[in-house]
Amino acid sequence: MKKRLLSAFVSLCMIVSLLPTMAFAETGVQDSGIVTSESGLCEHHTQHDENCGYTEGTAEIPCSHEHTEDCYTLVKEVKEESGLNVTADRVIAIQDRSRHNPPIYAYGICKVFIQCSLIGGCFEPNIETIASGFFSEDDLPDLATDKTTRDQVQMCFAAYHSAHWDVKFD
């Protein structure tokens, strides 16, 4: 069961890597070597929120937030499989593979789709993944539908474009 969940998670991470990402120009480098924007946010943390311990400063008490490992979570499996660093942002769907992907197997697989953000790293070919690329919704390559269907990729694009997404689950 553990291997099935892990393989579903890895598949999800590979799907998520197909989603478009934004790139911003470097505006400054602190002594630590961390690239920051004009607002002082680091490359790993594009927005302050309560999850990283941020509280908005006031005239009496200015913001003194310092970035730590808790500000973002690197998804270890994505790093191991692709060489890329990502943060897991939200669950898109939890699906029973036999209800969405042909052919039906004699055993069950639970697929978990998670929206991630690329924060760095560089693709490295390995025994599971020989190439990587980013594709627009209208320019998808041929898919191995026993792993991921066009409908599933379109669902991920819809979640990406939605500010408020309700998790789909079977």
Short mmCIF file of N, CA and C in Angstrom, two decimals:
data_model
loop_
_atom_site.label_atom_id
_atom_site.label_comp_id
_atom_site.label_asym_id
_atom_site.label_seq_id
_atom_site.Cartn_x
_atom_site.Cartn_y
_atom_site.Cartn_z
N MET A 1 0.83 -1.19 0.00
CA MET A 1 0.00 0.00 0.00
C MET A 1 0.87 1.26 0.00
N LYS A 2 1.97 1.20 0.79
CA LYS A 2 2.86 2.35 0.88
C LYS A 2 3.50 2.66 -0.47
N LYS A 3 3.90 1.60 -1.19
CA LYS A 3 4.52 1.79 -2.50
C LYS A 3 3.52 2.36 -3.50
N ARG A 4 2.28 1.92 -3.41
CA ARG A 4 1.24 2.43 -4.31
C ARG A 4 1.02 3.92 -4.10
N LEU A 5 0.91 4.33 -2.84
CA LEU A 5 0.74 5.75 -2.55
C LEU A 5 1.95 6.55 -3.00
N LEU A 6 3.13 6.00 -2.77
CA LEU A 6 4.34 6.69 -3.19
C LEU A 6 4.40 6.82 -4.71
N SER A 7 4.05 5.74 -5.43
CA SER A 7 4.07 5.82 -6.89
C SER A 7 3.00 6.78 -7.40
N ALA A 8 1.85 6.85 -6.74
CA ALA A 8 0.82 7.81 -7.13
C ALA A 8 1.32 9.23 -6.89
N PHE A 9 2.00 9.44 -5.77
CA PHE A 9 2.52 10.77 -5.46
C PHE A 9 3.59 11.18 -6.47
N VAL A 10 4.48 10.26 -6.83
CA VAL A 10 5.52 10.56 -7.82
C VAL A 10 4.89 10.90 -9.16
N SER A 11 3.88 10.13 -9.55
CA SER A 11 3.18 10.42 -10.81
C SER A 11 2.57 11.81 -10.77
N LEU A 12 1.97 12.14 -9.66
CA LEU A 12 1.38 13.46 -9.51
C LEU A 12 2.43 14.55 -9.64
N CYS A 13 3.53 14.35 -8.99
CA CYS A 13 4.60 15.36 -9.05
C CYS A 13 5.10 15.54 -10.47
N MET A 14 5.18 14.46 -11.22
CA MET A 14 5.62 14.56 -12.61
C MET A 14 4.58 15.31 -13.44
N ILE A 15 3.30 15.08 -13.15
CA ILE A 15 2.24 15.79 -13.85
C ILE A 15 2.30 17.27 -13.53
N VAL A 16 2.48 17.56 -12.26
CA VAL A 16 2.51 18.95 -11.83
C VAL A 16 3.67 19.70 -12.48
N SER A 17 4.74 18.99 -12.78
CA SER A 17 5.88 19.65 -13.42
C SER A 17 5.52 20.14 -14.81
N LEU A 18 4.41 19.66 -15.37
CA LEU A 18 3.97 20.12 -16.68
C LEU A 18 3.27 21.48 -16.61
N LEU A 19 2.88 21.88 -15.41
CA LEU A 19 2.16 23.14 -15.27
C LEU A 19 3.09 24.32 -15.52
N PRO A 20 2.56 25.40 -16.07
CA PRO A 20 3.41 26.57 -16.32
C PRO A 20 3.86 27.21 -15.01
N THR A 21 4.96 27.88 -15.06
CA THR A 21 5.47 28.56 -13.87
C THR A 21 5.89 29.97 -14.24
N MET A 22 5.96 30.83 -13.26
CA MET A 22 6.35 32.21 -13.50
C MET A 22 7.81 32.38 -13.10
N ALA A 23 8.50 33.26 -13.78
CA ALA A 23 9.89 33.58 -13.44
C ALA A 23 10.00 35.08 -13.26
N PHE A 24 10.71 35.50 -12.23
CA PHE A 24 10.89 36.90 -11.96
C PHE A 24 12.36 37.26 -12.07
N ALA A 25 12.62 38.48 -12.48
CA ALA A 25 14.00 38.94 -12.60
C ALA A 25 14.59 39.14 -11.22
N GLU A 26 15.88 38.91 -11.11
CA GLU A 26 16.59 39.10 -9.86
C GLU A 26 16.72 40.59 -9.60
N THR A 27 16.35 41.01 -8.38
CA THR A 27 16.45 42.43 -8.06
C THR A 27 17.49 42.72 -7.00
N GLY A 28 17.96 41.72 -6.33
CA GLY A 28 18.98 41.96 -5.32
C GLY A 28 19.48 40.68 -4.72
N VAL A 29 20.71 40.69 -4.24
CA VAL A 29 21.27 39.53 -3.57
C VAL A 29 21.78 39.97 -2.22
N GLN A 30 21.27 39.32 -1.18
CA GLN A 30 21.70 39.65 0.17
C GLN A 30 23.07 39.02 0.42
N ASP A 31 23.69 39.37 1.54
CA ASP A 31 24.99 38.80 1.89
C ASP A 31 24.94 37.28 1.95
N SER A 32 23.77 36.73 2.30
CA SER A 32 23.63 35.29 2.40
C SER A 32 23.57 34.62 1.04
N GLY A 33 23.43 35.42 -0.03
CA GLY A 33 23.33 34.87 -1.38
C GLY A 33 21.91 34.56 -1.79
N ILE A 34 20.93 34.84 -0.92
CA ILE A 34 19.53 34.59 -1.25
C ILE A 34 19.01 35.74 -2.09
N VAL A 35 18.41 35.40 -3.23
CA VAL A 35 17.85 36.42 -4.11
C VAL A 35 16.57 36.93 -3.51
N THR A 36 16.42 38.24 -3.45
CA THR A 36 15.20 38.82 -2.89
C THR A 36 14.57 39.77 -3.89
N SER A 37 13.29 40.02 -3.70
CA SER A 37 12.58 41.01 -4.51
C SER A 37 12.65 42.35 -3.79
N GLU A 38 12.05 43.38 -4.38
CA GLU A 38 12.04 44.69 -3.74
C GLU A 38 11.34 44.65 -2.39
N SER A 39 10.39 43.72 -2.22
CA SER A 39 9.66 43.62 -0.96
C SER A 39 10.46 42.90 0.11
N GLY A 40 11.62 42.34 -0.26
CA GLY A 40 12.45 41.63 0.72
C GLY A 40 12.11 40.16 0.86
N LEU A 41 11.20 39.65 0.04
CA LEU A 41 10.85 38.23 0.12
C LEU A 41 11.92 37.41 -0.59
N CYS A 42 12.21 36.23 -0.05
CA CYS A 42 13.25 35.41 -0.67
C CYS A 42 12.67 34.60 -1.82
N GLU A 43 13.57 33.99 -2.61
CA GLU A 43 13.16 33.23 -3.78
C GLU A 43 12.29 32.03 -3.42
N HIS A 44 12.41 31.54 -2.19
CA HIS A 44 11.65 30.36 -1.78
C HIS A 44 10.30 30.71 -1.19
N HIS A 45 10.09 31.97 -0.91
CA HIS A 45 8.88 32.37 -0.20
C HIS A 45 8.35 33.65 -0.84
N THR A 46 7.43 33.49 -1.77
CA THR A 46 6.97 34.62 -2.56
C THR A 46 5.89 35.44 -1.87
N GLN A 47 5.42 34.95 -0.72
CA GLN A 47 4.34 35.65 -0.04
C GLN A 47 4.39 35.34 1.45
N HIS A 48 4.31 36.35 2.27
CA HIS A 48 4.25 36.13 3.72
C HIS A 48 2.84 35.65 4.10
N ASP A 49 2.77 34.70 5.01
CA ASP A 49 1.48 34.29 5.58
C ASP A 49 1.71 33.74 6.98
N GLU A 50 0.63 33.43 7.68
CA GLU A 50 0.75 32.97 9.06
C GLU A 50 1.43 31.60 9.16
N ASN A 51 1.47 30.83 8.05
CA ASN A 51 2.10 29.51 8.09
C ASN A 51 3.59 29.58 8.37
N CYS A 52 4.23 30.69 8.04
CA CYS A 52 5.68 30.78 8.27
C CYS A 52 5.98 31.70 9.45
N GLY A 53 4.97 32.04 10.23
CA GLY A 53 5.20 32.84 11.42
C GLY A 53 5.19 34.33 11.18
N TYR A 54 4.73 34.77 10.00
CA TYR A 54 4.72 36.19 9.69
C TYR A 54 3.54 36.88 10.35
N THR A 55 3.79 38.01 10.93
CA THR A 55 2.72 38.90 11.37
C THR A 55 3.07 40.28 10.84
N GLU A 56 2.10 40.98 10.33
CA GLU A 56 2.34 42.28 9.71
C GLU A 56 2.87 43.28 10.73
N GLY A 57 3.87 44.03 10.32
CA GLY A 57 4.46 45.02 11.21
C GLY A 57 3.54 46.22 11.39
N THR A 58 3.75 46.92 12.47
CA THR A 58 3.03 48.16 12.75
C THR A 58 4.05 49.27 12.94
N ALA A 59 3.60 50.48 13.13
CA ALA A 59 4.53 51.59 13.35
C ALA A 59 5.36 51.37 14.61
N GLU A 60 4.73 50.77 15.63
CA GLU A 60 5.43 50.53 16.89
C GLU A 60 6.33 49.29 16.82
N ILE A 61 5.86 48.24 16.11
CA ILE A 61 6.60 46.98 16.05
C ILE A 61 6.76 46.59 14.57
N PRO A 62 7.91 46.89 13.97
CA PRO A 62 8.10 46.54 12.56
C PRO A 62 8.21 45.03 12.36
N CYS A 63 7.97 44.58 11.13
CA CYS A 63 8.08 43.16 10.80
C CYS A 63 9.53 42.72 11.00
N SER A 64 9.73 41.63 11.72
CA SER A 64 11.08 41.11 11.93
C SER A 64 11.17 39.66 11.48
N HIS A 65 10.29 39.28 10.55
CA HIS A 65 10.26 37.89 10.08
C HIS A 65 11.58 37.49 9.44
N GLU A 66 12.10 36.33 9.82
CA GLU A 66 13.29 35.77 9.19
C GLU A 66 12.91 34.44 8.58
N HIS A 67 13.39 34.19 7.36
CA HIS A 67 13.07 32.95 6.67
C HIS A 67 13.85 31.78 7.25
N THR A 68 13.14 30.68 7.46
CA THR A 68 13.74 29.44 7.95
C THR A 68 13.27 28.31 7.06
N GLU A 69 13.71 27.10 7.34
CA GLU A 69 13.26 25.93 6.59
C GLU A 69 11.74 25.76 6.67
N ASP A 70 11.12 26.27 7.74
CA ASP A 70 9.68 26.13 7.91
C ASP A 70 8.89 27.02 6.94
N CYS A 71 9.55 27.97 6.29
CA CYS A 71 8.85 28.85 5.36
C CYS A 71 8.43 28.12 4.09
N TYR A 72 9.08 27.05 3.78
CA TYR A 72 8.72 26.29 2.59
C TYR A 72 9.09 24.83 2.82
N THR A 73 8.44 23.97 2.09
CA THR A 73 8.69 22.55 2.23
C THR A 73 9.19 22.00 0.91
N LEU A 74 10.37 21.45 0.90
CA LEU A 74 10.87 20.81 -0.31
C LEU A 74 10.26 19.42 -0.38
N VAL A 75 9.75 19.07 -1.52
CA VAL A 75 9.18 17.74 -1.69
C VAL A 75 10.33 16.82 -2.10
N LYS A 76 10.73 15.97 -1.16
CA LYS A 76 11.91 15.13 -1.32
C LYS A 76 11.83 14.23 -2.54
N GLU A 77 10.69 13.62 -2.78
CA GLU A 77 10.58 12.68 -3.89
C GLU A 77 10.76 13.37 -5.23
N VAL A 78 10.22 14.55 -5.39
CA VAL A 78 10.40 15.29 -6.65
C VAL A 78 11.88 15.59 -6.85
N LYS A 79 12.55 15.99 -5.80
CA LYS A 79 13.99 16.28 -5.88
C LYS A 79 14.75 15.03 -6.31
N GLU A 80 14.43 13.89 -5.70
CA GLU A 80 15.13 12.65 -6.02
C GLU A 80 14.86 12.19 -7.45
N GLU A 81 13.62 12.36 -7.93
CA GLU A 81 13.25 11.87 -9.25
C GLU A 81 13.59 12.82 -10.38
N SER A 82 13.66 14.14 -10.10
CA SER A 82 13.84 15.09 -11.19
C SER A 82 14.98 16.08 -10.99
N GLY A 83 15.45 16.22 -9.77
CA GLY A 83 16.47 17.22 -9.51
C GLY A 83 15.87 18.60 -9.23
N LEU A 84 14.55 18.72 -9.28
CA LEU A 84 13.88 20.00 -9.08
C LEU A 84 13.43 20.16 -7.63
N ASN A 85 13.45 21.40 -7.15
CA ASN A 85 12.94 21.72 -5.82
C ASN A 85 11.55 22.34 -5.99
N VAL A 86 10.59 21.81 -5.27
CA VAL A 86 9.22 22.32 -5.35
C VAL A 86 8.63 22.45 -3.96
N THR A 87 7.57 23.25 -3.86
CA THR A 87 6.76 23.27 -2.65
C THR A 87 5.41 22.66 -3.01
N ALA A 88 4.86 21.89 -2.10
CA ALA A 88 3.52 21.33 -2.28
C ALA A 88 2.53 22.38 -1.80
N ASP A 89 1.68 22.88 -2.70
CA ASP A 89 0.80 23.99 -2.38
C ASP A 89 -0.61 23.56 -1.98
N ARG A 90 -1.20 22.64 -2.73
CA ARG A 90 -2.56 22.20 -2.39
C ARG A 90 -2.90 20.91 -3.10
N VAL A 91 -3.80 20.14 -2.51
CA VAL A 91 -4.29 18.91 -3.13
C VAL A 91 -5.34 19.29 -4.17
N ILE A 92 -5.19 18.73 -5.36
CA ILE A 92 -6.15 18.97 -6.45
C ILE A 92 -7.20 17.87 -6.46
N ALA A 93 -6.75 16.62 -6.38
CA ALA A 93 -7.70 15.50 -6.45
C ALA A 93 -7.10 14.24 -5.85
N ILE A 94 -8.00 13.37 -5.38
CA ILE A 94 -7.65 12.02 -4.96
C ILE A 94 -8.57 11.11 -5.75
N GLN A 95 -7.98 10.30 -6.62
CA GLN A 95 -8.79 9.50 -7.55
C GLN A 95 -8.47 8.02 -7.45
N ASP A 96 -9.51 7.22 -7.70
CA ASP A 96 -9.38 5.78 -7.87
C ASP A 96 -8.95 5.57 -9.32
N ARG A 97 -7.76 5.08 -9.54
CA ARG A 97 -7.23 4.94 -10.89
C ARG A 97 -8.16 4.15 -11.81
N SER A 98 -8.80 3.12 -11.30
CA SER A 98 -9.65 2.27 -12.14
C SER A 98 -10.88 3.02 -12.67
N ARG A 99 -11.22 4.15 -12.07
CA ARG A 99 -12.37 4.93 -12.54
C ARG A 99 -11.98 5.96 -13.59
N HIS A 100 -10.68 6.19 -13.80
CA HIS A 100 -10.24 7.26 -14.68
C HIS A 100 -9.21 6.86 -15.73
N ASN A 101 -8.49 5.75 -15.51
CA ASN A 101 -7.40 5.39 -16.41
C ASN A 101 -7.56 3.96 -16.93
N PRO A 102 -7.52 3.80 -18.26
CA PRO A 102 -7.54 2.45 -18.82
C PRO A 102 -6.13 1.87 -18.81
N PRO A 103 -5.94 0.58 -18.83
CA PRO A 103 -6.93 -0.47 -18.58
C PRO A 103 -7.13 -0.66 -17.08
N ILE A 104 -8.15 -1.39 -16.70
CA ILE A 104 -8.40 -1.68 -15.29
C ILE A 104 -7.41 -2.75 -14.85
N TYR A 105 -6.76 -2.51 -13.70
CA TYR A 105 -5.80 -3.46 -13.15
C TYR A 105 -6.50 -4.40 -12.17
N ALA A 106 -5.85 -5.50 -11.86
CA ALA A 106 -6.38 -6.46 -10.90
C ALA A 106 -6.25 -5.94 -9.46
N TYR A 107 -5.48 -4.91 -9.27
CA TYR A 107 -5.27 -4.32 -7.96
C TYR A 107 -5.64 -2.83 -8.03
N GLY A 108 -5.87 -2.24 -6.88
CA GLY A 108 -6.28 -0.84 -6.85
C GLY A 108 -5.13 0.12 -6.66
N ILE A 109 -5.29 1.32 -7.22
CA ILE A 109 -4.30 2.38 -7.07
C ILE A 109 -5.04 3.66 -6.74
N CYS A 110 -4.58 4.36 -5.73
CA CYS A 110 -5.13 5.65 -5.37
C CYS A 110 -4.17 6.71 -5.91
N LYS A 111 -4.68 7.62 -6.74
CA LYS A 111 -3.84 8.67 -7.33
C LYS A 111 -4.12 9.99 -6.62
N VAL A 112 -3.06 10.67 -6.22
CA VAL A 112 -3.19 11.96 -5.54
C VAL A 112 -2.53 13.01 -6.42
N PHE A 113 -3.29 14.02 -6.81
CA PHE A 113 -2.78 15.12 -7.62
C PHE A 113 -2.54 16.31 -6.70
N ILE A 114 -1.31 16.83 -6.70
CA ILE A 114 -0.94 17.94 -5.84
C ILE A 114 -0.36 19.05 -6.68
N GLN A 115 -0.84 20.27 -6.47
CA GLN A 115 -0.28 21.43 -7.16
C GLN A 115 0.98 21.85 -6.44
N CYS A 116 2.07 21.96 -7.19
CA CYS A 116 3.35 22.35 -6.62
C CYS A 116 3.86 23.61 -7.32
N SER A 117 4.77 24.28 -6.67
CA SER A 117 5.44 25.44 -7.27
C SER A 117 6.91 25.10 -7.40
N LEU A 118 7.47 25.39 -8.55
CA LEU A 118 8.89 25.19 -8.79
C LEU A 118 9.67 26.32 -8.14
N ILE A 119 10.63 25.97 -7.28
CA ILE A 119 11.42 27.00 -6.62
C ILE A 119 12.89 26.93 -6.98
N GLY A 120 13.30 25.95 -7.75
CA GLY A 120 14.69 25.88 -8.16
C GLY A 120 15.09 24.49 -8.58
N GLY A 121 16.38 24.30 -8.74
CA GLY A 121 16.92 23.02 -9.15
C GLY A 121 17.05 22.93 -10.65
N CYS A 122 17.53 21.81 -11.09
CA CYS A 122 17.76 21.60 -12.52
C CYS A 122 17.45 20.14 -12.82
N PHE A 123 16.74 19.87 -13.92
CA PHE A 123 16.37 18.50 -14.27
C PHE A 123 17.61 17.64 -14.45
N GLU A 124 17.53 16.43 -13.90
CA GLU A 124 18.60 15.45 -14.04
C GLU A 124 17.99 14.14 -14.49
N PRO A 125 18.36 13.64 -15.68
CA PRO A 125 17.83 12.34 -16.14
C PRO A 125 18.16 11.24 -15.12
N ASN A 126 17.26 10.26 -14.99
CA ASN A 126 17.47 9.16 -14.06
C ASN A 126 16.79 7.92 -14.60
N ILE A 127 16.76 6.84 -13.83
CA ILE A 127 16.21 5.58 -14.35
C ILE A 127 14.71 5.63 -14.59
N GLU A 128 14.01 6.60 -13.98
CA GLU A 128 12.57 6.71 -14.16
C GLU A 128 12.16 7.80 -15.13
N THR A 129 12.98 8.84 -15.27
CA THR A 129 12.62 10.00 -16.08
C THR A 129 13.81 10.36 -16.96
N ILE A 130 13.62 10.29 -18.29
CA ILE A 130 14.74 10.57 -19.19
C ILE A 130 14.72 11.99 -19.74
N ALA A 131 13.57 12.68 -19.64
CA ALA A 131 13.48 14.04 -20.15
C ALA A 131 12.37 14.78 -19.40
N SER A 132 12.44 16.10 -19.44
CA SER A 132 11.46 16.93 -18.75
C SER A 132 11.17 18.14 -19.61
N GLY A 133 9.96 18.67 -19.50
CA GLY A 133 9.61 19.88 -20.24
C GLY A 133 8.34 20.48 -19.69
N PHE A 134 8.10 21.73 -20.07
CA PHE A 134 6.88 22.43 -19.69
C PHE A 134 6.04 22.62 -20.95
N PHE A 135 4.74 22.39 -20.81
CA PHE A 135 3.85 22.45 -21.95
C PHE A 135 2.63 23.29 -21.60
N SER A 136 2.12 24.02 -22.58
CA SER A 136 0.89 24.77 -22.37
C SER A 136 -0.28 23.81 -22.45
N GLU A 137 -1.40 24.25 -21.98
CA GLU A 137 -2.61 23.42 -21.99
C GLU A 137 -3.01 23.02 -23.40
N ASP A 138 -2.73 23.88 -24.37
CA ASP A 138 -3.11 23.62 -25.76
C ASP A 138 -2.04 22.87 -26.54
N ASP A 139 -0.90 22.58 -25.93
CA ASP A 139 0.21 21.97 -26.64
C ASP A 139 0.77 20.78 -25.86
N LEU A 140 -0.12 19.91 -25.36
CA LEU A 140 0.32 18.76 -24.58
C LEU A 140 0.92 17.70 -25.49
N PRO A 141 1.94 17.00 -25.04
CA PRO A 141 2.49 15.89 -25.82
C PRO A 141 1.56 14.68 -25.70
N ASP A 142 1.86 13.62 -26.43
CA ASP A 142 1.11 12.38 -26.28
C ASP A 142 1.30 11.89 -24.85
N LEU A 143 0.22 11.41 -24.25
CA LEU A 143 0.27 10.97 -22.86
C LEU A 143 0.15 9.46 -22.76
N ALA A 144 0.75 8.89 -21.75
CA ALA A 144 0.55 7.48 -21.42
C ALA A 144 -0.72 7.43 -20.58
N THR A 145 -1.87 7.24 -21.23
CA THR A 145 -3.17 7.38 -20.56
C THR A 145 -3.39 6.36 -19.45
N ASP A 146 -2.61 5.29 -19.43
CA ASP A 146 -2.74 4.36 -18.30
C ASP A 146 -2.18 5.00 -17.03
N LYS A 147 -1.40 6.08 -17.19
CA LYS A 147 -0.87 6.81 -16.03
C LYS A 147 -1.59 8.13 -15.83
N THR A 148 -1.75 8.90 -16.91
CA THR A 148 -2.38 10.22 -16.81
C THR A 148 -3.15 10.51 -18.10
N THR A 149 -4.41 10.89 -17.94
CA THR A 149 -5.23 11.21 -19.11
C THR A 149 -5.25 12.72 -19.36
N ARG A 150 -5.69 13.09 -20.54
CA ARG A 150 -5.83 14.51 -20.88
C ARG A 150 -6.80 15.20 -19.92
N ASP A 151 -7.88 14.50 -19.55
CA ASP A 151 -8.85 15.08 -18.60
C ASP A 151 -8.18 15.38 -17.25
N GLN A 152 -7.30 14.51 -16.82
CA GLN A 152 -6.62 14.72 -15.54
C GLN A 152 -5.66 15.92 -15.63
N VAL A 153 -4.96 16.06 -16.74
CA VAL A 153 -4.08 17.21 -16.92
C VAL A 153 -4.91 18.49 -16.98
N GLN A 154 -6.03 18.46 -17.70
CA GLN A 154 -6.90 19.64 -17.79
C GLN A 154 -7.47 20.00 -16.42
N MET A 155 -7.77 18.99 -15.61
CA MET A 155 -8.23 19.25 -14.24
C MET A 155 -7.14 20.00 -13.47
N CYS A 156 -5.88 19.61 -13.65
CA CYS A 156 -4.77 20.28 -12.96
C CYS A 156 -4.63 21.72 -13.44
N PHE A 157 -4.79 21.97 -14.74
CA PHE A 157 -4.75 23.33 -15.26
C PHE A 157 -5.89 24.16 -14.67
N ALA A 158 -7.09 23.55 -14.59
CA ALA A 158 -8.24 24.27 -14.04
C ALA A 158 -7.98 24.65 -12.58
N ALA A 159 -7.39 23.75 -11.82
CA ALA A 159 -7.06 24.05 -10.42
C ALA A 159 -6.02 25.16 -10.34
N TYR A 160 -5.04 25.11 -11.22
CA TYR A 160 -3.99 26.13 -11.24
C TYR A 160 -4.57 27.53 -11.49
N HIS A 161 -5.56 27.60 -12.36
CA HIS A 161 -6.16 28.89 -12.72
C HIS A 161 -7.25 29.33 -11.74
N SER A 162 -7.61 28.47 -10.79
CA SER A 162 -8.68 28.77 -9.84
C SER A 162 -8.11 29.25 -8.51
N ALA A 163 -8.60 30.38 -8.05
CA ALA A 163 -8.16 30.90 -6.75
C ALA A 163 -8.69 30.01 -5.61
N HIS A 164 -9.86 29.45 -5.79
CA HIS A 164 -10.48 28.60 -4.77
C HIS A 164 -10.87 27.28 -5.43
N TRP A 165 -10.19 26.22 -5.08
CA TRP A 165 -10.41 24.93 -5.70
C TRP A 165 -10.95 23.94 -4.69
N ASP A 166 -12.04 23.27 -5.04
CA ASP A 166 -12.57 22.21 -4.20
C ASP A 166 -11.91 20.90 -4.61
N VAL A 167 -11.30 20.22 -3.67
CA VAL A 167 -10.61 18.97 -3.95
C VAL A 167 -11.60 17.96 -4.51
N LYS A 168 -11.22 17.32 -5.61
CA LYS A 168 -12.04 16.28 -6.23
C LYS A 168 -11.60 14.95 -5.65
N PHE A 169 -12.55 14.12 -5.22
CA PHE A 169 -12.16 12.81 -4.73
C PHE A 169 -13.25 11.80 -5.01
N ASP A 170 -12.78 10.55 -5.24
CA ASP A 170 -13.71 9.44 -5.55
C ASP A 170 -14.13 8.76 -4.28
#
